[in-house]
């Protein structure tokens, strides 16, 4: 996946995506290295909105760091193919083998991350320059947690997925948006 080309072709869903896509493009086009966490101010992440084949359920994990149910995903850590990152993170965080509904970007977000402790080290506040992909998985497949990152993994209805999060901004701005996009184009 060529991220610059994919972002240039991406059609933002709302003003948040329009502004966030423009900022992500500006930073990438300036030559800023966003693919590595060594950029302590901002770096790329890939998330997955994992849906059941009938588009009625969402797979989420209870993330220990955020103390909340959340989507699956993680840092690019040098990987240029963010779809590959999203697929890898779903497998690592849930044990589920998901497949892309499409190779296209599903959503774009710039997410603020507050300073926190991770593995005994302080991590300064920074931005996750996030690209989300729509993935599909079988809700009957076994799931498992990844104890160093999450304590539970479960399927939720679309409304339950939003309500399960304890992060109001993610509920209102991100998860509701993803569900709206999914319902508008269920045959993606």
mmCIF file with all atom_site columns, C-alpha atoms in Angstrom:
data_model
loop_
_atom_site.group_PDB
_atom_site.id
_atom_site.type_symbol
_atom_site.label_atom_id
_atom_site.label_alt_id
_atom_site.label_comp_id
_atom_site.label_asym_id
_atom_site.label_entity_id
_atom_site.label_seq_id
_atom_site.pdbx_PDB_ins_code
_atom_site.Cartn_x
_atom_site.Cartn_y
_atom_site.Cartn_z
_atom_site.occupancy
_atom_site.B_iso_or_equiv
_atom_site.pdbx_formal_charge
_atom_site.auth_seq_id
_atom_site.auth_comp_id
_atom_site.auth_asym_id
_atom_site.auth_atom_id
_atom_site.pdbx_PDB_model_num
ATOM 1   C CA . UNK A 1 1   ? 0.000   0.000   0.000  1.00 0.00 ? 1   UNK A CA 1
ATOM 2   C CA . UNK A 1 2   ? 1.339   3.412   -0.972 1.00 0.00 ? 2   UNK A CA 1
ATOM 3   C CA . UNK A 1 3   ? 0.033   5.559   1.882  1.00 0.00 ? 3   UNK A CA 1
ATOM 4   C CA . UNK A 1 4   ? 0.469   8.917   0.151  1.00 0.00 ? 4   UNK A CA 1
ATOM 5   C CA . UNK A 1 5   ? -1.477  7.755   -2.914 1.00 0.00 ? 5   UNK A CA 1
ATOM 6   C CA . UNK A 1 6   ? -4.170  6.161   -0.758 1.00 0.00 ? 6   UNK A CA 1
ATOM 7   C CA . UNK A 1 7   ? -4.589  9.330   1.316  1.00 0.00 ? 7   UNK A CA 1
ATOM 8   C CA . UNK A 1 8   ? -4.688  11.547  -1.781 1.00 0.00 ? 8   UNK A CA 1
ATOM 9   C CA . UNK A 1 9   ? -7.455  9.349   -3.222 1.00 0.00 ? 9   UNK A CA 1
ATOM 10  C CA . UNK A 1 10  ? -9.362  9.099   0.064  1.00 0.00 ? 10  UNK A CA 1
ATOM 11  C CA . UNK A 1 11  ? -12.768 10.809  0.243  1.00 0.00 ? 11  UNK A CA 1
ATOM 12  C CA . UNK A 1 12  ? -13.225 12.216  3.768  1.00 0.00 ? 12  UNK A CA 1
ATOM 13  C CA . UNK A 1 13  ? -16.542 11.435  5.457  1.00 0.00 ? 13  UNK A CA 1
ATOM 14  C CA . UNK A 1 14  ? -16.909 14.593  7.552  1.00 0.00 ? 14  UNK A CA 1
ATOM 15  C CA . UNK A 1 15  ? -15.038 17.772  8.575  1.00 0.00 ? 15  UNK A CA 1
ATOM 16  C CA . UNK A 1 16  ? -12.951 15.866  11.157 1.00 0.00 ? 16  UNK A CA 1
ATOM 17  C CA . UNK A 1 17  ? -11.692 13.474  8.484  1.00 0.00 ? 17  UNK A CA 1
ATOM 18  C CA . UNK A 1 18  ? -11.186 16.294  5.995  1.00 0.00 ? 18  UNK A CA 1
ATOM 19  C CA . UNK A 1 19  ? -8.963  18.251  8.383  1.00 0.00 ? 19  UNK A CA 1
ATOM 20  C CA . UNK A 1 20  ? -7.154  15.197  9.760  1.00 0.00 ? 20  UNK A CA 1
ATOM 21  C CA . UNK A 1 21  ? -6.442  13.811  6.278  1.00 0.00 ? 21  UNK A CA 1
ATOM 22  C CA . UNK A 1 22  ? -5.081  17.204  5.163  1.00 0.00 ? 22  UNK A CA 1
ATOM 23  C CA . UNK A 1 23  ? -2.798  17.377  8.224  1.00 0.00 ? 23  UNK A CA 1
ATOM 24  C CA . UNK A 1 24  ? -1.570  13.819  7.764  1.00 0.00 ? 24  UNK A CA 1
ATOM 25  C CA . UNK A 1 25  ? -0.816  14.519  4.099  1.00 0.00 ? 25  UNK A CA 1
ATOM 26  C CA . UNK A 1 26  ? 0.946   17.786  4.982  1.00 0.00 ? 26  UNK A CA 1
ATOM 27  C CA . UNK A 1 27  ? 3.215   16.022  7.461  1.00 0.00 ? 27  UNK A CA 1
ATOM 28  C CA . UNK A 1 28  ? 4.000   13.098  5.154  1.00 0.00 ? 28  UNK A CA 1
ATOM 29  C CA . UNK A 1 29  ? 4.640   15.364  2.159  1.00 0.00 ? 29  UNK A CA 1
ATOM 30  C CA . UNK A 1 30  ? 6.996   17.520  4.262  1.00 0.00 ? 30  UNK A CA 1
ATOM 31  C CA . UNK A 1 31  ? 9.198   14.466  4.770  1.00 0.00 ? 31  UNK A CA 1
ATOM 32  C CA . UNK A 1 32  ? 8.447   14.099  8.486  1.00 0.00 ? 32  UNK A CA 1
ATOM 33  C CA . UNK A 1 33  ? 9.113   10.514  9.568  1.00 0.00 ? 33  UNK A CA 1
ATOM 34  C CA . UNK A 1 34  ? 5.791   9.378   10.998 1.00 0.00 ? 34  UNK A CA 1
ATOM 35  C CA . UNK A 1 35  ? 6.452   5.656   10.560 1.00 0.00 ? 35  UNK A CA 1
ATOM 36  C CA . UNK A 1 36  ? 8.574   5.322   13.719 1.00 0.00 ? 36  UNK A CA 1
ATOM 37  C CA . UNK A 1 37  ? 7.806   5.927   17.392 1.00 0.00 ? 37  UNK A CA 1
ATOM 38  C CA . UNK A 1 38  ? 11.108  7.762   17.664 1.00 0.00 ? 38  UNK A CA 1
ATOM 39  C CA . UNK A 1 39  ? 9.045   10.717  16.438 1.00 0.00 ? 39  UNK A CA 1
ATOM 40  C CA . UNK A 1 40  ? 7.867   11.434  19.970 1.00 0.00 ? 40  UNK A CA 1
ATOM 41  C CA . UNK A 1 41  ? 5.400   14.139  18.887 1.00 0.00 ? 41  UNK A CA 1
ATOM 42  C CA . UNK A 1 42  ? 3.408   12.141  16.316 1.00 0.00 ? 42  UNK A CA 1
ATOM 43  C CA . UNK A 1 43  ? 3.575   8.762   14.645 1.00 0.00 ? 43  UNK A CA 1
ATOM 44  C CA . UNK A 1 44  ? 1.461   6.491   12.466 1.00 0.00 ? 44  UNK A CA 1
ATOM 45  C CA . UNK A 1 45  ? -0.901  3.878   13.812 1.00 0.00 ? 45  UNK A CA 1
ATOM 46  C CA . UNK A 1 46  ? -3.310  1.550   12.051 1.00 0.00 ? 46  UNK A CA 1
ATOM 47  C CA . UNK A 1 47  ? -6.641  0.534   13.548 1.00 0.00 ? 47  UNK A CA 1
ATOM 48  C CA . UNK A 1 48  ? -9.240  -2.016  12.530 1.00 0.00 ? 48  UNK A CA 1
ATOM 49  C CA . UNK A 1 49  ? -13.013 -1.831  12.745 1.00 0.00 ? 49  UNK A CA 1
ATOM 50  C CA . UNK A 1 50  ? -13.549 -5.584  12.749 1.00 0.00 ? 50  UNK A CA 1
ATOM 51  C CA . UNK A 1 51  ? -17.078 -6.546  11.700 1.00 0.00 ? 51  UNK A CA 1
ATOM 52  C CA . UNK A 1 52  ? -18.995 -9.786  11.409 1.00 0.00 ? 52  UNK A CA 1
ATOM 53  C CA . UNK A 1 53  ? -19.868 -10.880 7.848  1.00 0.00 ? 53  UNK A CA 1
ATOM 54  C CA . UNK A 1 54  ? -23.470 -9.700  8.362  1.00 0.00 ? 54  UNK A CA 1
ATOM 55  C CA . UNK A 1 55  ? -22.177 -6.297  9.608  1.00 0.00 ? 55  UNK A CA 1
ATOM 56  C CA . UNK A 1 56  ? -24.136 -6.498  12.882 1.00 0.00 ? 56  UNK A CA 1
ATOM 57  C CA . UNK A 1 57  ? -21.256 -7.073  15.328 1.00 0.00 ? 57  UNK A CA 1
ATOM 58  C CA . UNK A 1 58  ? -17.937 -5.440  16.170 1.00 0.00 ? 58  UNK A CA 1
ATOM 59  C CA . UNK A 1 59  ? -14.884 -7.078  17.744 1.00 0.00 ? 59  UNK A CA 1
ATOM 60  C CA . UNK A 1 60  ? -13.314 -5.040  20.554 1.00 0.00 ? 60  UNK A CA 1
ATOM 61  C CA . UNK A 1 61  ? -10.672 -5.505  23.231 1.00 0.00 ? 61  UNK A CA 1
ATOM 62  C CA . UNK A 1 62  ? -10.546 -4.142  26.755 1.00 0.00 ? 62  UNK A CA 1
ATOM 63  C CA . UNK A 1 63  ? -7.326  -2.117  26.575 1.00 0.00 ? 63  UNK A CA 1
ATOM 64  C CA . UNK A 1 64  ? -5.473  -2.000  29.872 1.00 0.00 ? 64  UNK A CA 1
ATOM 65  C CA . UNK A 1 65  ? -3.709  1.293   29.099 1.00 0.00 ? 65  UNK A CA 1
ATOM 66  C CA . UNK A 1 66  ? -6.932  3.169   28.331 1.00 0.00 ? 66  UNK A CA 1
ATOM 67  C CA . UNK A 1 67  ? -9.049  1.222   30.855 1.00 0.00 ? 67  UNK A CA 1
ATOM 68  C CA . UNK A 1 68  ? -11.710 0.979   28.163 1.00 0.00 ? 68  UNK A CA 1
ATOM 69  C CA . UNK A 1 69  ? -13.168 -1.242  25.479 1.00 0.00 ? 69  UNK A CA 1
ATOM 70  C CA . UNK A 1 70  ? -11.658 -0.136  22.186 1.00 0.00 ? 70  UNK A CA 1
ATOM 71  C CA . UNK A 1 71  ? -10.941 -1.088  18.599 1.00 0.00 ? 71  UNK A CA 1
ATOM 72  C CA . UNK A 1 72  ? -7.857  -3.117  17.764 1.00 0.00 ? 72  UNK A CA 1
ATOM 73  C CA . UNK A 1 73  ? -4.710  -1.668  16.266 1.00 0.00 ? 73  UNK A CA 1
ATOM 74  C CA . UNK A 1 74  ? -1.191  -0.498  16.851 1.00 0.00 ? 74  UNK A CA 1
ATOM 75  C CA . UNK A 1 75  ? 1.920   1.379   15.794 1.00 0.00 ? 75  UNK A CA 1
ATOM 76  C CA . UNK A 1 76  ? 3.432   1.208   12.319 1.00 0.00 ? 76  UNK A CA 1
ATOM 77  C CA . UNK A 1 77  ? 6.920   0.763   13.839 1.00 0.00 ? 77  UNK A CA 1
ATOM 78  C CA . UNK A 1 78  ? 8.581   1.255   10.465 1.00 0.00 ? 78  UNK A CA 1
ATOM 79  C CA . UNK A 1 79  ? 6.092   -0.803  8.431  1.00 0.00 ? 79  UNK A CA 1
ATOM 80  C CA . UNK A 1 80  ? 4.933   1.183   5.387  1.00 0.00 ? 80  UNK A CA 1
ATOM 81  C CA . UNK A 1 81  ? 1.885   -1.031  4.668  1.00 0.00 ? 81  UNK A CA 1
ATOM 82  C CA . UNK A 1 82  ? -0.677  0.084   7.243  1.00 0.00 ? 82  UNK A CA 1
ATOM 83  C CA . UNK A 1 83  ? -3.217  -2.544  6.174  1.00 0.00 ? 83  UNK A CA 1
ATOM 84  C CA . UNK A 1 84  ? -0.624  -5.181  7.068  1.00 0.00 ? 84  UNK A CA 1
ATOM 85  C CA . UNK A 1 85  ? -0.175  -3.442  10.440 1.00 0.00 ? 85  UNK A CA 1
ATOM 86  C CA . UNK A 1 86  ? -3.933  -3.537  11.124 1.00 0.00 ? 86  UNK A CA 1
ATOM 87  C CA . UNK A 1 87  ? -4.162  -7.232  10.203 1.00 0.00 ? 87  UNK A CA 1
ATOM 88  C CA . UNK A 1 88  ? -1.136  -8.084  12.357 1.00 0.00 ? 88  UNK A CA 1
ATOM 89  C CA . UNK A 1 89  ? -2.467  -6.153  15.343 1.00 0.00 ? 89  UNK A CA 1
ATOM 90  C CA . UNK A 1 90  ? -5.889  -7.844  15.184 1.00 0.00 ? 90  UNK A CA 1
ATOM 91  C CA . UNK A 1 91  ? -4.200  -11.244 15.153 1.00 0.00 ? 91  UNK A CA 1
ATOM 92  C CA . UNK A 1 92  ? -1.817  -10.332 17.997 1.00 0.00 ? 92  UNK A CA 1
ATOM 93  C CA . UNK A 1 93  ? -4.444  -8.648  20.190 1.00 0.00 ? 93  UNK A CA 1
ATOM 94  C CA . UNK A 1 94  ? -7.336  -11.070 19.701 1.00 0.00 ? 94  UNK A CA 1
ATOM 95  C CA . UNK A 1 95  ? -6.078  -14.281 18.096 1.00 0.00 ? 95  UNK A CA 1
ATOM 96  C CA . UNK A 1 96  ? -8.560  -13.707 15.275 1.00 0.00 ? 96  UNK A CA 1
ATOM 97  C CA . UNK A 1 97  ? -7.562  -14.039 11.624 1.00 0.00 ? 97  UNK A CA 1
ATOM 98  C CA . UNK A 1 98  ? -9.428  -11.145 10.022 1.00 0.00 ? 98  UNK A CA 1
ATOM 99  C CA . UNK A 1 99  ? -9.545  -10.326 6.325  1.00 0.00 ? 99  UNK A CA 1
ATOM 100 C CA . UNK A 1 100 ? -9.875  -6.943  4.636  1.00 0.00 ? 100 UNK A CA 1
ATOM 101 C CA . UNK A 1 101 ? -13.329 -6.020  3.400  1.00 0.00 ? 101 UNK A CA 1
ATOM 102 C CA . UNK A 1 102 ? -11.405 -3.828  0.962  1.00 0.00 ? 102 UNK A CA 1
ATOM 103 C CA . UNK A 1 103 ? -7.831  -2.664  0.694  1.00 0.00 ? 103 UNK A CA 1
ATOM 104 C CA . UNK A 1 104 ? -9.020  0.935   0.859  1.00 0.00 ? 104 UNK A CA 1
ATOM 105 C CA . UNK A 1 105 ? -8.758  3.232   3.868  1.00 0.00 ? 105 UNK A CA 1
ATOM 106 C CA . UNK A 1 106 ? -12.019 3.202   5.854  1.00 0.00 ? 106 UNK A CA 1
ATOM 107 C CA . UNK A 1 107 ? -11.337 6.177   8.115  1.00 0.00 ? 107 UNK A CA 1
ATOM 108 C CA . UNK A 1 108 ? -8.670  8.701   9.116  1.00 0.00 ? 108 UNK A CA 1
ATOM 109 C CA . UNK A 1 109 ? -8.161  10.216  12.558 1.00 0.00 ? 109 UNK A CA 1
ATOM 110 C CA . UNK A 1 110 ? -5.589  12.184  14.511 1.00 0.00 ? 110 UNK A CA 1
ATOM 111 C CA . UNK A 1 111 ? -5.883  10.931  18.077 1.00 0.00 ? 111 UNK A CA 1
ATOM 112 C CA . UNK A 1 112 ? -4.392  12.668  21.122 1.00 0.00 ? 112 UNK A CA 1
ATOM 113 C CA . UNK A 1 113 ? -2.619  10.362  23.577 1.00 0.00 ? 113 UNK A CA 1
ATOM 114 C CA . UNK A 1 114 ? -2.033  11.654  27.103 1.00 0.00 ? 114 UNK A CA 1
ATOM 115 C CA . UNK A 1 115 ? 1.269   11.062  28.832 1.00 0.00 ? 115 UNK A CA 1
ATOM 116 C CA . UNK A 1 116 ? 1.357   7.667   30.536 1.00 0.00 ? 116 UNK A CA 1
ATOM 117 C CA . UNK A 1 117 ? 3.520   4.887   31.916 1.00 0.00 ? 117 UNK A CA 1
ATOM 118 C CA . UNK A 1 118 ? 4.197   1.903   29.659 1.00 0.00 ? 118 UNK A CA 1
ATOM 119 C CA . UNK A 1 119 ? 6.288   -1.030  30.844 1.00 0.00 ? 119 UNK A CA 1
ATOM 120 C CA . UNK A 1 120 ? 7.722   1.125   33.619 1.00 0.00 ? 120 UNK A CA 1
ATOM 121 C CA . UNK A 1 121 ? 8.737   3.992   31.314 1.00 0.00 ? 121 UNK A CA 1
ATOM 122 C CA . UNK A 1 122 ? 7.074   7.390   30.958 1.00 0.00 ? 122 UNK A CA 1
ATOM 123 C CA . UNK A 1 123 ? 5.715   8.144   27.472 1.00 0.00 ? 123 UNK A CA 1
ATOM 124 C CA . UNK A 1 124 ? 5.105   11.846  26.745 1.00 0.00 ? 124 UNK A CA 1
ATOM 125 C CA . UNK A 1 125 ? 1.801   13.084  25.341 1.00 0.00 ? 125 UNK A CA 1
ATOM 126 C CA . UNK A 1 126 ? 1.735   12.746  21.556 1.00 0.00 ? 126 UNK A CA 1
ATOM 127 C CA . UNK A 1 127 ? -0.492  12.235  18.511 1.00 0.00 ? 127 UNK A CA 1
ATOM 128 C CA . UNK A 1 128 ? -1.445  9.015   16.789 1.00 0.00 ? 128 UNK A CA 1
ATOM 129 C CA . UNK A 1 129 ? -1.802  9.751   13.092 1.00 0.00 ? 129 UNK A CA 1
ATOM 130 C CA . UNK A 1 130 ? -4.271  6.922   12.560 1.00 0.00 ? 130 UNK A CA 1
ATOM 131 C CA . UNK A 1 131 ? -5.574  5.133   9.487  1.00 0.00 ? 131 UNK A CA 1
ATOM 132 C CA . UNK A 1 132 ? -8.473  2.717   10.002 1.00 0.00 ? 132 UNK A CA 1
ATOM 133 C CA . UNK A 1 133 ? -9.350  -0.302  7.880  1.00 0.00 ? 133 UNK A CA 1
ATOM 134 C CA . UNK A 1 134 ? -12.599 -2.239  7.713  1.00 0.00 ? 134 UNK A CA 1
ATOM 135 C CA . UNK A 1 135 ? -11.870 -5.894  8.418  1.00 0.00 ? 135 UNK A CA 1
ATOM 136 C CA . UNK A 1 136 ? -14.165 -8.901  8.627  1.00 0.00 ? 136 UNK A CA 1
ATOM 137 C CA . UNK A 1 137 ? -13.960 -11.937 10.907 1.00 0.00 ? 137 UNK A CA 1
ATOM 138 C CA . UNK A 1 138 ? -16.091 -14.848 12.027 1.00 0.00 ? 138 UNK A CA 1
ATOM 139 C CA . UNK A 1 139 ? -17.720 -14.193 15.433 1.00 0.00 ? 139 UNK A CA 1
ATOM 140 C CA . UNK A 1 140 ? -17.711 -17.973 16.079 1.00 0.00 ? 140 UNK A CA 1
ATOM 141 C CA . UNK A 1 141 ? -13.907 -18.094 15.883 1.00 0.00 ? 141 UNK A CA 1
ATOM 142 C CA . UNK A 1 142 ? -12.160 -18.374 19.255 1.00 0.00 ? 142 UNK A CA 1
ATOM 143 C CA . UNK A 1 143 ? -10.726 -15.173 20.720 1.00 0.00 ? 143 UNK A CA 1
ATOM 144 C CA . UNK A 1 144 ? -8.002  -14.630 23.283 1.00 0.00 ? 144 UNK A CA 1
ATOM 145 C CA . UNK A 1 145 ? -6.602  -11.623 25.059 1.00 0.00 ? 145 UNK A CA 1
ATOM 146 C CA . UNK A 1 146 ? -3.010  -10.345 24.945 1.00 0.00 ? 146 UNK A CA 1
ATOM 147 C CA . UNK A 1 147 ? -2.345  -9.840  28.668 1.00 0.00 ? 147 UNK A CA 1
ATOM 148 C CA . UNK A 1 148 ? 0.345   -7.179  28.251 1.00 0.00 ? 148 UNK A CA 1
ATOM 149 C CA . UNK A 1 149 ? -2.140  -5.012  26.291 1.00 0.00 ? 149 UNK A CA 1
ATOM 150 C CA . UNK A 1 150 ? -5.699  -6.131  26.950 1.00 0.00 ? 150 UNK A CA 1
ATOM 151 C CA . UNK A 1 151 ? -7.598  -8.213  29.448 1.00 0.00 ? 151 UNK A CA 1
ATOM 152 C CA . UNK A 1 152 ? -10.645 -9.236  27.403 1.00 0.00 ? 152 UNK A CA 1
ATOM 153 C CA . UNK A 1 153 ? -11.800 -9.566  23.799 1.00 0.00 ? 153 UNK A CA 1
ATOM 154 C CA . UNK A 1 154 ? -15.476 -9.767  22.836 1.00 0.00 ? 154 UNK A CA 1
ATOM 155 C CA . UNK A 1 155 ? -18.042 -9.151  20.108 1.00 0.00 ? 155 UNK A CA 1
ATOM 156 C CA . UNK A 1 156 ? -20.633 -6.382  20.520 1.00 0.00 ? 156 UNK A CA 1
ATOM 157 C CA . UNK A 1 157 ? -23.601 -5.143  18.514 1.00 0.00 ? 157 UNK A CA 1
ATOM 158 C CA . UNK A 1 158 ? -22.898 -1.819  16.814 1.00 0.00 ? 158 UNK A CA 1
ATOM 159 C CA . UNK A 1 159 ? -24.652 0.166   19.559 1.00 0.00 ? 159 UNK A CA 1
ATOM 160 C CA . UNK A 1 160 ? -23.075 -1.913  22.328 1.00 0.00 ? 160 UNK A CA 1
ATOM 161 C CA . UNK A 1 161 ? -19.612 -1.291  20.861 1.00 0.00 ? 161 UNK A CA 1
ATOM 162 C CA . UNK A 1 162 ? -20.070 2.470   21.184 1.00 0.00 ? 162 UNK A CA 1
ATOM 163 C CA . UNK A 1 163 ? -21.573 2.187   24.677 1.00 0.00 ? 163 UNK A CA 1
ATOM 164 C CA . UNK A 1 164 ? -18.845 -0.184  25.904 1.00 0.00 ? 164 UNK A CA 1
ATOM 165 C CA . UNK A 1 165 ? -16.159 2.457   25.496 1.00 0.00 ? 165 UNK A CA 1
ATOM 166 C CA . UNK A 1 166 ? -15.509 4.632   28.542 1.00 0.00 ? 166 UNK A CA 1
ATOM 167 C CA . UNK A 1 167 ? -13.876 7.325   26.389 1.00 0.00 ? 167 UNK A CA 1
ATOM 168 C CA . UNK A 1 168 ? -16.547 9.916   25.457 1.00 0.00 ? 168 UNK A CA 1
ATOM 169 C CA . UNK A 1 169 ? -14.544 11.449  22.609 1.00 0.00 ? 169 UNK A CA 1
ATOM 170 C CA . UNK A 1 170 ? -13.930 8.039   21.028 1.00 0.00 ? 170 UNK A CA 1
ATOM 171 C CA . UNK A 1 171 ? -17.602 7.127   21.449 1.00 0.00 ? 171 UNK A CA 1
ATOM 172 C CA . UNK A 1 172 ? -18.972 10.334  19.934 1.00 0.00 ? 172 UNK A CA 1
ATOM 173 C CA . UNK A 1 173 ? -16.364 11.180  17.319 1.00 0.00 ? 173 UNK A CA 1
ATOM 174 C CA . UNK A 1 174 ? -14.882 7.894   16.206 1.00 0.00 ? 174 UNK A CA 1
ATOM 175 C CA . UNK A 1 175 ? -16.950 4.780   16.965 1.00 0.00 ? 175 UNK A CA 1
ATOM 176 C CA . UNK A 1 176 ? -20.296 6.367   16.071 1.00 0.00 ? 176 UNK A CA 1
ATOM 177 C CA . UNK A 1 177 ? -18.750 7.659   12.843 1.00 0.00 ? 177 UNK A CA 1
ATOM 178 C CA . UNK A 1 178 ? -17.423 4.200   11.956 1.00 0.00 ? 178 UNK A CA 1
ATOM 179 C CA . UNK A 1 179 ? -20.835 2.650   12.556 1.00 0.00 ? 179 UNK A CA 1
ATOM 180 C CA . UNK A 1 180 ? -22.541 5.331   10.462 1.00 0.00 ? 180 UNK A CA 1
ATOM 181 C CA . UNK A 1 181 ? -20.124 4.687   7.606  1.00 0.00 ? 181 UNK A CA 1
ATOM 182 C CA . UNK A 1 182 ? -20.685 0.940   7.933  1.00 0.00 ? 182 UNK A CA 1
ATOM 183 C CA . UNK A 1 183 ? -24.474 1.314   7.852  1.00 0.00 ? 183 UNK A CA 1
ATOM 184 C CA . UNK A 1 184 ? -24.373 3.669   4.866  1.00 0.00 ? 184 UNK A CA 1
ATOM 185 C CA . UNK A 1 185 ? -22.322 1.208   2.795  1.00 0.00 ? 185 UNK A CA 1
ATOM 186 C CA . UNK A 1 186 ? -22.865 -2.261  4.319  1.00 0.00 ? 186 UNK A CA 1
ATOM 187 C CA . UNK A 1 187 ? -21.758 -4.067  1.141  1.00 0.00 ? 187 UNK A CA 1
ATOM 188 C CA . UNK A 1 188 ? -18.263 -2.596  1.109  1.00 0.00 ? 188 UNK A CA 1
#
